[in-house]
Each structure stands twice: as C-alpha cells, then as structure tokens.
PDB file of C-alpha atoms in Angstrom:
ATOM      1  CA  SER A   1      -3.154   9.869 -10.400  1.00  0.00           C
ATOM      2  CA  SER A   2      -1.405   6.574 -11.287  1.00  0.00           C
ATOM      3  CA  GLU A   3      -2.402   3.156 -10.259  1.00  0.00           C
ATOM      4  CA  LEU A   4      -0.330   0.012  -9.898  1.00  0.00           C
ATOM      5  CA  THR A   5      -2.317  -3.100 -11.013  1.00  0.00           C
ATOM      6  CA  GLN A   6      -1.605  -6.582  -9.776  1.00  0.00           C
ATOM      7  CA  ASP A   7      -3.371  -9.889 -10.318  1.00  0.00           C
ATOM      8  CA  PRO A   8      -5.549 -10.613  -7.237  1.00  0.00           C
ATOM      9  CA  ALA A   9      -4.257 -14.102  -6.649  1.00  0.00           C
ATOM     10  CA  VAL A  10      -1.932 -16.712  -7.991  1.00  0.00           C
ATOM     11  CA  SER A  11      -1.072 -20.259  -6.874  1.00  0.00           C
ATOM     12  CA  VAL A  12       2.168 -22.186  -7.175  1.00  0.00           C
ATOM     13  CA  ALA A  13       3.070 -25.794  -6.384  1.00  0.00           C
ATOM     14  CA  LEU A  14       5.702 -26.320  -3.786  1.00  0.00           C
ATOM     15  CA  GLY A  15       9.162 -25.959  -5.345  1.00  0.00           C
ATOM     16  CA  GLN A  16       7.887 -24.404  -8.519  1.00  0.00           C
ATOM     17  CA  THR A  17       8.277 -20.886  -9.915  1.00  0.00           C
ATOM     18  CA  VAL A  18       5.782 -18.094  -9.774  1.00  0.00           C
ATOM     19  CA  ARG A  19       5.871 -14.638 -11.318  1.00  0.00           C
ATOM     20  CA  ILE A  20       3.844 -11.706  -9.979  1.00  0.00           C
ATOM     21  CA  THR A  21       3.248  -8.687 -12.149  1.00  0.00           C
ATOM     22  CA  CYS A  22       2.760  -5.032 -11.282  1.00  0.00           C
ATOM     23  CA  GLN A  23       1.651  -2.730 -14.090  1.00  0.00           C
ATOM     24  CA  GLY A  24       1.456   1.092 -14.110  1.00  0.00           C
ATOM     25  CA  ASP A  25       2.621   4.174 -15.853  1.00  0.00           C
ATOM     26  CA  SER A  26       4.825   5.334 -12.959  1.00  0.00           C
ATOM     27  CA  LEU A  27       7.026   2.288 -13.519  1.00  0.00           C
ATOM     28  CA  ARG A  28       8.341   3.898 -16.694  1.00  0.00           C
ATOM     29  CA  SER A  29      10.008   6.497 -14.495  1.00  0.00           C
ATOM     30  CA  TYR A  30      10.638   4.824 -11.153  1.00  0.00           C
ATOM     31  CA  TYR A  31      11.689   1.371  -9.989  1.00  0.00           C
ATOM     32  CA  ALA A  32       9.207  -0.787  -8.154  1.00  0.00           C
ATOM     33  CA  SER A  33       9.868  -2.164  -4.666  1.00  0.00           C
ATOM     34  CA  TRP A  34       8.174  -5.321  -3.428  1.00  0.00           C
ATOM     35  CA  TYR A  35       6.721  -6.195  -0.048  1.00  0.00           C
ATOM     36  CA  GLN A  36       5.620  -9.434   1.478  1.00  0.00           C
ATOM     37  CA  GLN A  37       2.905  -9.358   4.115  1.00  0.00           C
ATOM     38  CA  LYS A  38       1.701 -12.259   6.224  1.00  0.00           C
ATOM     39  CA  PRO A  39      -1.474 -12.151   8.266  1.00  0.00           C
ATOM     40  CA  GLY A  40      -1.161  -9.924  11.283  1.00  0.00           C
ATOM     41  CA  GLN A  41       2.301  -8.719  10.327  1.00  0.00           C
ATOM     42  CA  ALA A  42       3.720  -5.487   8.991  1.00  0.00           C
ATOM     43  CA  PRO A  43       4.930  -5.549   5.338  1.00  0.00           C
ATOM     44  CA  LEU A  44       8.464  -6.736   4.781  1.00  0.00           C
ATOM     45  CA  LEU A  45      10.741  -5.465   1.981  1.00  0.00           C
ATOM     46  CA  VAL A  46      11.788  -8.296  -0.288  1.00  0.00           C
ATOM     47  CA  ILE A  47      13.023  -6.565  -3.479  1.00  0.00           C
ATOM     48  CA  TYR A  48      14.124  -2.958  -4.191  1.00  0.00           C
ATOM     49  CA  ALA A  49      15.779  -0.963  -6.981  1.00  0.00           C
ATOM     50  CA  LYS A  50      14.585  -3.433  -9.615  1.00  0.00           C
ATOM     51  CA  ASN A  51      16.497  -6.493  -8.371  1.00  0.00           C
ATOM     52  CA  ASN A  52      18.158  -5.981  -4.998  1.00  0.00           C
ATOM     53  CA  ARG A  53      17.395  -8.057  -1.908  1.00  0.00           C
ATOM     54  CA  PRO A  54      17.697  -6.839   1.618  1.00  0.00           C
ATOM     55  CA  SER A  55      19.877  -8.856   3.979  1.00  0.00           C
ATOM     56  CA  GLY A  56      18.065 -11.956   5.068  1.00  0.00           C
ATOM     57  CA  ILE A  57      15.795 -12.297   2.004  1.00  0.00           C
ATOM     58  CA  PRO A  58      16.389 -15.626   0.256  1.00  0.00           C
ATOM     59  CA  ASP A  59      17.845 -15.543  -3.254  1.00  0.00           C
ATOM     60  CA  ARG A  60      14.753 -17.352  -4.597  1.00  0.00           C
ATOM     61  CA  PHE A  61      13.219 -13.873  -4.697  1.00  0.00           C
ATOM     62  CA  SER A  62      14.174 -11.787  -7.710  1.00  0.00           C
ATOM     63  CA  GLY A  63      12.865  -8.744  -9.548  1.00  0.00           C
ATOM     64  CA  SER A  64      12.855  -7.459 -13.095  1.00  0.00           C
ATOM     65  CA  SER A  65      11.004  -4.889 -15.221  1.00  0.00           C
ATOM     66  CA  SER A  66      10.076  -4.011 -18.693  1.00  0.00           C
ATOM     67  CA  GLY A  67       8.330  -0.839 -19.857  1.00  0.00           C
ATOM     68  CA  ASN A  68       5.466  -0.172 -17.522  1.00  0.00           C
ATOM     69  CA  THR A  69       5.560  -3.558 -15.781  1.00  0.00           C
ATOM     70  CA  ALA A  70       7.557  -4.839 -12.863  1.00  0.00           C
ATOM     71  CA  TYR A  71       7.889  -8.531 -11.937  1.00  0.00           C
ATOM     72  CA  LEU A  72       8.583 -10.385  -8.757  1.00  0.00           C
ATOM     73  CA  THR A  73       9.642 -13.969  -9.292  1.00  0.00           C
ATOM     74  CA  ILE A  74       9.850 -16.695  -6.638  1.00  0.00           C
ATOM     75  CA  THR A  75      11.968 -19.519  -7.921  1.00  0.00           C
ATOM     76  CA  GLY A  76      11.411 -22.705  -5.941  1.00  0.00           C
ATOM     77  CA  ALA A  77       8.536 -21.452  -3.843  1.00  0.00           C
ATOM     78  CA  GLN A  78       8.397 -22.569  -0.247  1.00  0.00           C
ATOM     79  CA  ALA A  79       5.434 -22.947   2.066  1.00  0.00           C
ATOM     80  CA  GLU A  80       6.549 -19.913   4.021  1.00  0.00           C
ATOM     81  CA  ASP A  81       6.342 -17.805   0.895  1.00  0.00           C
ATOM     82  CA  GLU A  82       2.483 -17.942   1.045  1.00  0.00           C
ATOM     83  CA  ALA A  83       1.547 -14.312   1.649  1.00  0.00           C
ATOM     84  CA  ASP A  84       0.247 -11.121   0.101  1.00  0.00           C
ATOM     85  CA  TYR A  85       2.702  -9.265  -2.062  1.00  0.00           C
ATOM     86  CA  TYR A  86       2.522  -5.558  -2.889  1.00  0.00           C
ATOM     87  CA  CYS A  87       4.512  -3.464  -5.305  1.00  0.00           C
ATOM     88  CA  ASN A  88       5.161   0.192  -4.761  1.00  0.00           C
ATOM     89  CA  SER A  89       6.688   3.115  -6.602  1.00  0.00           C
ATOM     90  CA  ARG A  90       6.789   6.860  -6.637  1.00  0.00           C
ATOM     91  CA  ASP A  91       4.083   8.410  -8.737  1.00  0.00           C
ATOM     92  CA  SER A  92       5.306  10.796 -11.475  1.00  0.00           C
ATOM     93  CA  SER A  93       1.848  12.111 -12.214  1.00  0.00           C
ATOM     94  CA  GLY A  94       1.360  14.211  -9.075  1.00  0.00           C
ATOM     95  CA  ASN A  95      -0.735  13.153  -6.132  1.00  0.00           C
ATOM     96  CA  PRO A  96      -0.582  10.729  -4.424  1.00  0.00           C
ATOM     97  CA  LEU A  97       3.154  10.968  -4.513  1.00  0.00           C
ATOM     98  CA  TYR A  98       3.596   7.277  -3.864  1.00  0.00           C
ATOM     99  CA  VAL A  99       1.365   4.388  -4.835  1.00  0.00           C
ATOM    100  CA  PHE A 100       0.939   0.749  -3.774  1.00  0.00           C
ATOM    101  CA  GLY A 101      -0.226  -2.011  -6.055  1.00  0.00           C
ATOM    102  CA  THR A 102      -3.515  -3.697  -5.478  1.00  0.00           C
ATOM    103  CA  GLY A 103      -1.796  -6.732  -4.007  1.00  0.00           C
ATOM    104  CA  THR A 104      -1.414 -10.385  -4.993  1.00  0.00           C
ATOM    105  CA  LYS A 105      -2.271 -13.298  -2.768  1.00  0.00           C
ATOM    106  CA  VAL A 106       0.230 -16.116  -3.347  1.00  0.00           C
ATOM    107  CA  THR A 107      -0.939 -19.618  -2.318  1.00  0.00           C
ATOM    108  CA  VAL A 108       1.620 -22.389  -2.207  1.00  0.00           C
ATOM    109  CA  LEU A 109       0.003 -25.710  -2.936  1.00  0.00           C
TER     110      LEU A 109
ATOM    111  CA  GLN B   1      19.057  -1.999  16.100  1.00  0.00           C
ATOM    112  CA  VAL B   2      17.146   0.141  13.674  1.00  0.00           C
ATOM    113  CA  GLN B   3      13.493   0.186  14.463  1.00  0.00           C
ATOM    114  CA  LEU B   4      10.288   2.157  14.451  1.00  0.00           C
ATOM    115  CA  VAL B   5       7.949   1.630  17.444  1.00  0.00           C
ATOM    116  CA  GLN B   6       4.353   2.883  17.291  1.00  0.00           C
ATOM    117  CA  SER B   7       1.903   3.763  19.943  1.00  0.00           C
ATOM    118  CA  GLY B   8      -0.844   1.406  20.962  1.00  0.00           C
ATOM    119  CA  ALA B   9      -4.360   0.667  19.658  1.00  0.00           C
ATOM    120  CA  GLU B  10      -7.028   3.335  19.783  1.00  0.00           C
ATOM    121  CA  VAL B  11     -10.816   3.302  19.775  1.00  0.00           C
ATOM    122  CA  LYS B  12     -12.450   6.508  18.756  1.00  0.00           C
ATOM    123  CA  LYS B  13     -15.954   7.760  18.061  1.00  0.00           C
ATOM    124  CA  PRO B  14     -16.979   9.195  14.666  1.00  0.00           C
ATOM    125  CA  GLY B  15     -15.982  12.857  14.356  1.00  0.00           C
ATOM    126  CA  ALA B  16     -13.125  12.520  16.839  1.00  0.00           C
ATOM    127  CA  SER B  17      -9.379  12.760  16.130  1.00  0.00           C
ATOM    128  CA  VAL B  18      -6.573  10.283  16.684  1.00  0.00           C
ATOM    129  CA  LYS B  19      -2.830  10.980  17.053  1.00  0.00           C
ATOM    130  CA  ILE B  20      -0.440   8.111  16.501  1.00  0.00           C
ATOM    131  CA  SER B  21       3.250   8.222  17.352  1.00  0.00           C
ATOM    132  CA  CYS B  22       6.226   6.514  15.686  1.00  0.00           C
ATOM    133  CA  LYS B  23       9.476   6.495  17.574  1.00  0.00           C
ATOM    134  CA  ALA B  24      12.661   5.889  15.661  1.00  0.00           C
ATOM    135  CA  SER B  25      15.796   4.458  17.140  1.00  0.00           C
ATOM    136  CA  GLY B  26      19.105   3.062  15.929  1.00  0.00           C
ATOM    137  CA  TYR B  27      19.794   5.541  13.178  1.00  0.00           C
ATOM    138  CA  THR B  28      20.088   9.264  12.531  1.00  0.00           C
ATOM    139  CA  PHE B  29      16.415  10.415  12.780  1.00  0.00           C
ATOM    140  CA  THR B  30      16.766  13.400  10.468  1.00  0.00           C
ATOM    141  CA  SER B  31      18.398  11.470   7.631  1.00  0.00           C
ATOM    142  CA  TYR B  32      15.363   9.523   6.359  1.00  0.00           C
ATOM    143  CA  TYR B  33      11.872  10.450   5.362  1.00  0.00           C
ATOM    144  CA  ILE B  34       9.036   8.712   7.255  1.00  0.00           C
ATOM    145  CA  HIS B  35       5.825   7.692   5.547  1.00  0.00           C
ATOM    146  CA  TRP B  36       2.366   6.732   6.774  1.00  0.00           C
ATOM    147  CA  VAL B  37       0.518   3.824   5.292  1.00  0.00           C
ATOM    148  CA  ARG B  38      -2.803   2.375   6.273  1.00  0.00           C
ATOM    149  CA  GLN B  39      -4.617  -0.874   5.701  1.00  0.00           C
ATOM    150  CA  ALA B  40      -8.304  -1.321   6.295  1.00  0.00           C
ATOM    151  CA  PRO B  41      -9.435  -4.796   7.349  1.00  0.00           C
ATOM    152  CA  GLY B  42      -9.053  -7.257   4.522  1.00  0.00           C
ATOM    153  CA  GLN B  43      -7.803  -4.518   2.183  1.00  0.00           C
ATOM    154  CA  GLY B  44      -4.571  -3.461   0.579  1.00  0.00           C
ATOM    155  CA  LEU B  45      -1.953  -0.902   1.553  1.00  0.00           C
ATOM    156  CA  GLU B  46      -2.858   2.766   1.102  1.00  0.00           C
ATOM    157  CA  TRP B  47      -0.204   5.501   1.094  1.00  0.00           C
ATOM    158  CA  MET B  48      -1.191   8.466   3.263  1.00  0.00           C
ATOM    159  CA  GLY B  49       1.640  10.839   3.421  1.00  0.00           C
ATOM    160  CA  ILE B  50       5.315  11.684   3.985  1.00  0.00           C
ATOM    161  CA  ILE B  51       7.205  13.864   6.426  1.00  0.00           C
ATOM    162  CA  ASN B  52      10.836  15.010   6.330  1.00  0.00           C
ATOM    163  CA  PRO B  53      12.063  14.767   9.878  1.00  0.00           C
ATOM    164  CA  SER B  54      14.864  17.152   9.138  1.00  0.00           C
ATOM    165  CA  GLY B  55      12.815  20.227   8.307  1.00  0.00           C
ATOM    166  CA  GLY B  56       9.391  19.020   9.189  1.00  0.00           C
ATOM    167  CA  SER B  57       7.833  19.584   5.806  1.00  0.00           C
ATOM    168  CA  ALA B  58       5.037  17.138   4.977  1.00  0.00           C
ATOM    169  CA  ASN B  59       2.855  16.153   2.071  1.00  0.00           C
ATOM    170  CA  ASN B  60      -0.181  13.918   2.094  1.00  0.00           C
ATOM    171  CA  ALA B  61      -2.404  12.137  -0.336  1.00  0.00           C
ATOM    172  CA  GLN B  62      -5.076  14.359  -1.731  1.00  0.00           C
ATOM    173  CA  MET B  63      -7.826  12.104  -0.322  1.00  0.00           C
ATOM    174  CA  PHE B  64      -6.804  13.067   3.179  1.00  0.00           C
ATOM    175  CA  GLN B  65      -6.426  16.738   2.480  1.00  0.00           C
ATOM    176  CA  GLY B  66      -7.453  18.793   5.443  1.00  0.00           C
ATOM    177  CA  ARG B  67      -7.761  15.777   7.740  1.00  0.00           C
ATOM    178  CA  VAL B  68      -4.226  14.614   8.309  1.00  0.00           C
ATOM    179  CA  THR B  69      -1.399  16.429  10.051  1.00  0.00           C
ATOM    180  CA  MET B  70       2.082  15.032  10.274  1.00  0.00           C
ATOM    181  CA  THR B  71       4.541  16.451  12.757  1.00  0.00           C
ATOM    182  CA  ARG B  72       7.884  15.471  14.307  1.00  0.00           C
ATOM    183  CA  ASP B  73       9.830  16.019  17.503  1.00  0.00           C
ATOM    184  CA  THR B  74      13.539  15.804  16.868  1.00  0.00           C
ATOM    185  CA  SER B  75      14.341  15.779  20.580  1.00  0.00           C
ATOM    186  CA  THR B  76      12.629  12.360  20.973  1.00  0.00           C
ATOM    187  CA  SER B  77      13.086  11.093  17.380  1.00  0.00           C
ATOM    188  CA  THR B  78       9.320  10.717  17.085  1.00  0.00           C
ATOM    189  CA  VAL B  79       6.971  11.467  14.278  1.00  0.00           C
ATOM    190  CA  TYR B  80       3.202  11.889  14.725  1.00  0.00           C
ATOM    191  CA  MET B  81       0.208  11.437  12.475  1.00  0.00           C
ATOM    192  CA  GLU B  82      -3.034  12.983  13.468  1.00  0.00           C
ATOM    193  CA  LEU B  83      -6.242  12.105  11.620  1.00  0.00           C
ATOM    194  CA  SER B  84      -9.315  14.232  12.266  1.00  0.00           C
ATOM    195  CA  SER B  85     -13.003  13.977  11.618  1.00  0.00           C
ATOM    196  CA  LEU B  86     -12.805  10.259  11.924  1.00  0.00           C
ATOM    197  CA  ARG B  87     -15.389   8.066  10.179  1.00  0.00           C
ATOM    198  CA  SER B  88     -16.013   4.333  10.214  1.00  0.00           C
ATOM    199  CA  GLU B  89     -14.027   3.979   6.937  1.00  0.00           C
ATOM    200  CA  ASP B  90     -10.945   5.154   8.801  1.00  0.00           C
ATOM    201  CA  THR B  91     -10.932   1.870  10.753  1.00  0.00           C
ATOM    202  CA  ALA B  92      -7.568   0.402   9.835  1.00  0.00           C
ATOM    203  CA  VAL B  93      -4.091  -0.522  10.876  1.00  0.00           C
ATOM    204  CA  TYR B  94      -1.775   2.454  10.463  1.00  0.00           C
ATOM    205  CA  TYR B  95       1.881   1.937   9.733  1.00  0.00           C
ATOM    206  CA  CYS B  96       4.890   4.243   9.725  1.00  0.00           C
ATOM    207  CA  ALA B  97       7.750   3.285   7.387  1.00  0.00           C
ATOM    208  CA  ARG B  98      11.244   4.627   6.777  1.00  0.00           C
ATOM    209  CA  GLU B  99      12.082   5.455   3.184  1.00  0.00           C
ATOM    210  CA  VAL B 100      15.485   4.902   1.581  1.00  0.00           C
ATOM    211  CA  ARG B 101      15.732   7.047  -1.503  1.00  0.00           C
ATOM    212  CA  VAL B 102      18.259   6.748  -4.280  1.00  0.00           C
ATOM    213  CA  VAL B 103      16.586   8.154  -7.373  1.00  0.00           C
ATOM    214  CA  PRO B 104      14.997   6.544  -9.434  1.00  0.00           C
ATOM    215  CA  SER B 105      14.488   4.061  -6.662  1.00  0.00           C
ATOM    216  CA  ASN B 106      12.774   4.343  -3.386  1.00  0.00           C
ATOM    217  CA  HIS B 107      11.831   1.722  -0.842  1.00  0.00           C
ATOM    218  CA  PHE B 108      10.505   1.349   2.662  1.00  0.00           C
ATOM    219  CA  ASP B 109      13.154  -0.721   4.532  1.00  0.00           C
ATOM    220  CA  ILE B 110      11.922  -0.429   8.155  1.00  0.00           C
ATOM    221  CA  TRP B 111       8.234  -0.533   9.242  1.00  0.00           C
ATOM    222  CA  GLY B 112       6.554   0.102  12.514  1.00  0.00           C
ATOM    223  CA  GLN B 113       4.565  -2.734  14.100  1.00  0.00           C
ATOM    224  CA  GLY B 114       1.263  -0.992  13.166  1.00  0.00           C
ATOM    225  CA  THR B 115      -1.389   0.722  15.248  1.00  0.00           C
ATOM    226  CA  MET B 116      -4.924  -0.370  15.064  1.00  0.00           C
ATOM    227  CA  VAL B 117      -7.503   2.391  15.006  1.00  0.00           C
ATOM    228  CA  THR B 118     -11.148   1.507  15.418  1.00  0.00           C
ATOM    229  CA  VAL B 119     -13.850   4.105  14.778  1.00  0.00           C
ATOM    230  CA  SER B 120     -17.172   3.095  16.248  1.00  0.00           C
ATOM    231  CA  SER B 121     -20.012   4.752  17.926  1.00  0.00           C
TER     232      SER B 121
END
C-alpha cells in the first residue's frame, strides 16, 4: 500500500510564508486534498483538486504539485493558521483505497 | 445546511462491539459516498472505509478486515459503522466524512463532529 509522507513539524514567523510537503506514489495518479485540524475539532478542507479553495478559506492558502509531491503553501501566515495539516489522496496501489499523510504541525511564531 | 451529525461518545469493554451513526441532512443522501476516518489520541488521521449510500456497497481498509461493518438506512439518511472485537488500540475519535469525487480528484468536504470511543476494562 502507498504512504503519504509529511514533515512532522514546521514553524513560520507571523506574516511569513510556509510550504508543507506531502510525498507519495499515489500523487502521480491522483490530486491531493489538504485538511486543517485544530485541537478538539474535526478536520477542515482547505485545498482540493490541486489548487482549489472551498468557500470561506482565505486566499493565503494555495496548493501545487510536481511528480509525486504535493505542496500546501500559506502566504502571510496568521496566528489562527497554527494547526495540524494533513494531505489525502486515493491510493492507486490497492488497499487501503484512500490514504492520509502523516500530518504536519504548523507553529506560527 | 449540509451537515453530518454523529452519535454520542461510547465507552466499551475489550471484546465488545460499538455502532456509530452518522446522519446526513441538507443534500441528496444517495449522491455522495461516505467515509469513516479515525484518530487515536495524539495521532494522525486513519482511513477506515467507504460506503456508497445509493447501493449500500462498502469497502474497508485491510487492517479492519472482518471487524468493521458499514451499513446505511436511506429512509433516515443515516450511515452506520460497527467495529467489533474492540481492543484498547481502538480508542479514538471516529469521524464520518462526505466525499466529493471528480476523477482524478477526491476530497472530503463535510465532516461529522466526531464520536469518541473509549475501550477500557
């Protein structure tokens, strides 16, 4: 089965830019989606279909991809962006059919 | 308003089963797949399985093979996930989530609030 690997933690100064990576073979076949999760809350979709934002998600969130890697970029990070971020995609290799990334804790300094 | 509302917290003993419900509202129930995702304390998200509310077909991650059963009731727009032979490692928050699928993209746009399941003797 495939895995999606993320850096465990990153930090960013308030107002600066941070890029989170998600790497896995399934990303060669399927787009990643990205989820923000704050303590005690359900995940929230922030990016889908490579670089689309749901209504209500600030435009400082953007997505991109290259080969087997997907990226989530926060341009001008705000204090409220401090959270865990997970990528997800379908898995072309069989089972499990879908896979989540290992998660990245973003700290805004 | 589109939403998924899950049943309340459960405390179970090892070896028992738990059945969690996820009630959909605000959209056509049979038009979207529903997934189950769990999160153990302090851990990441783990995909468990998927059910098609239209026909009822389901598929789950191999690690849960034989222990998880997903069903739906179209009359109440509710999906259910039953996990049997519970062990302490099953202690987690369980989420249902709606999938929007436009190949090659899929995403989970609506999530339930989560159901805490505690397995303890």
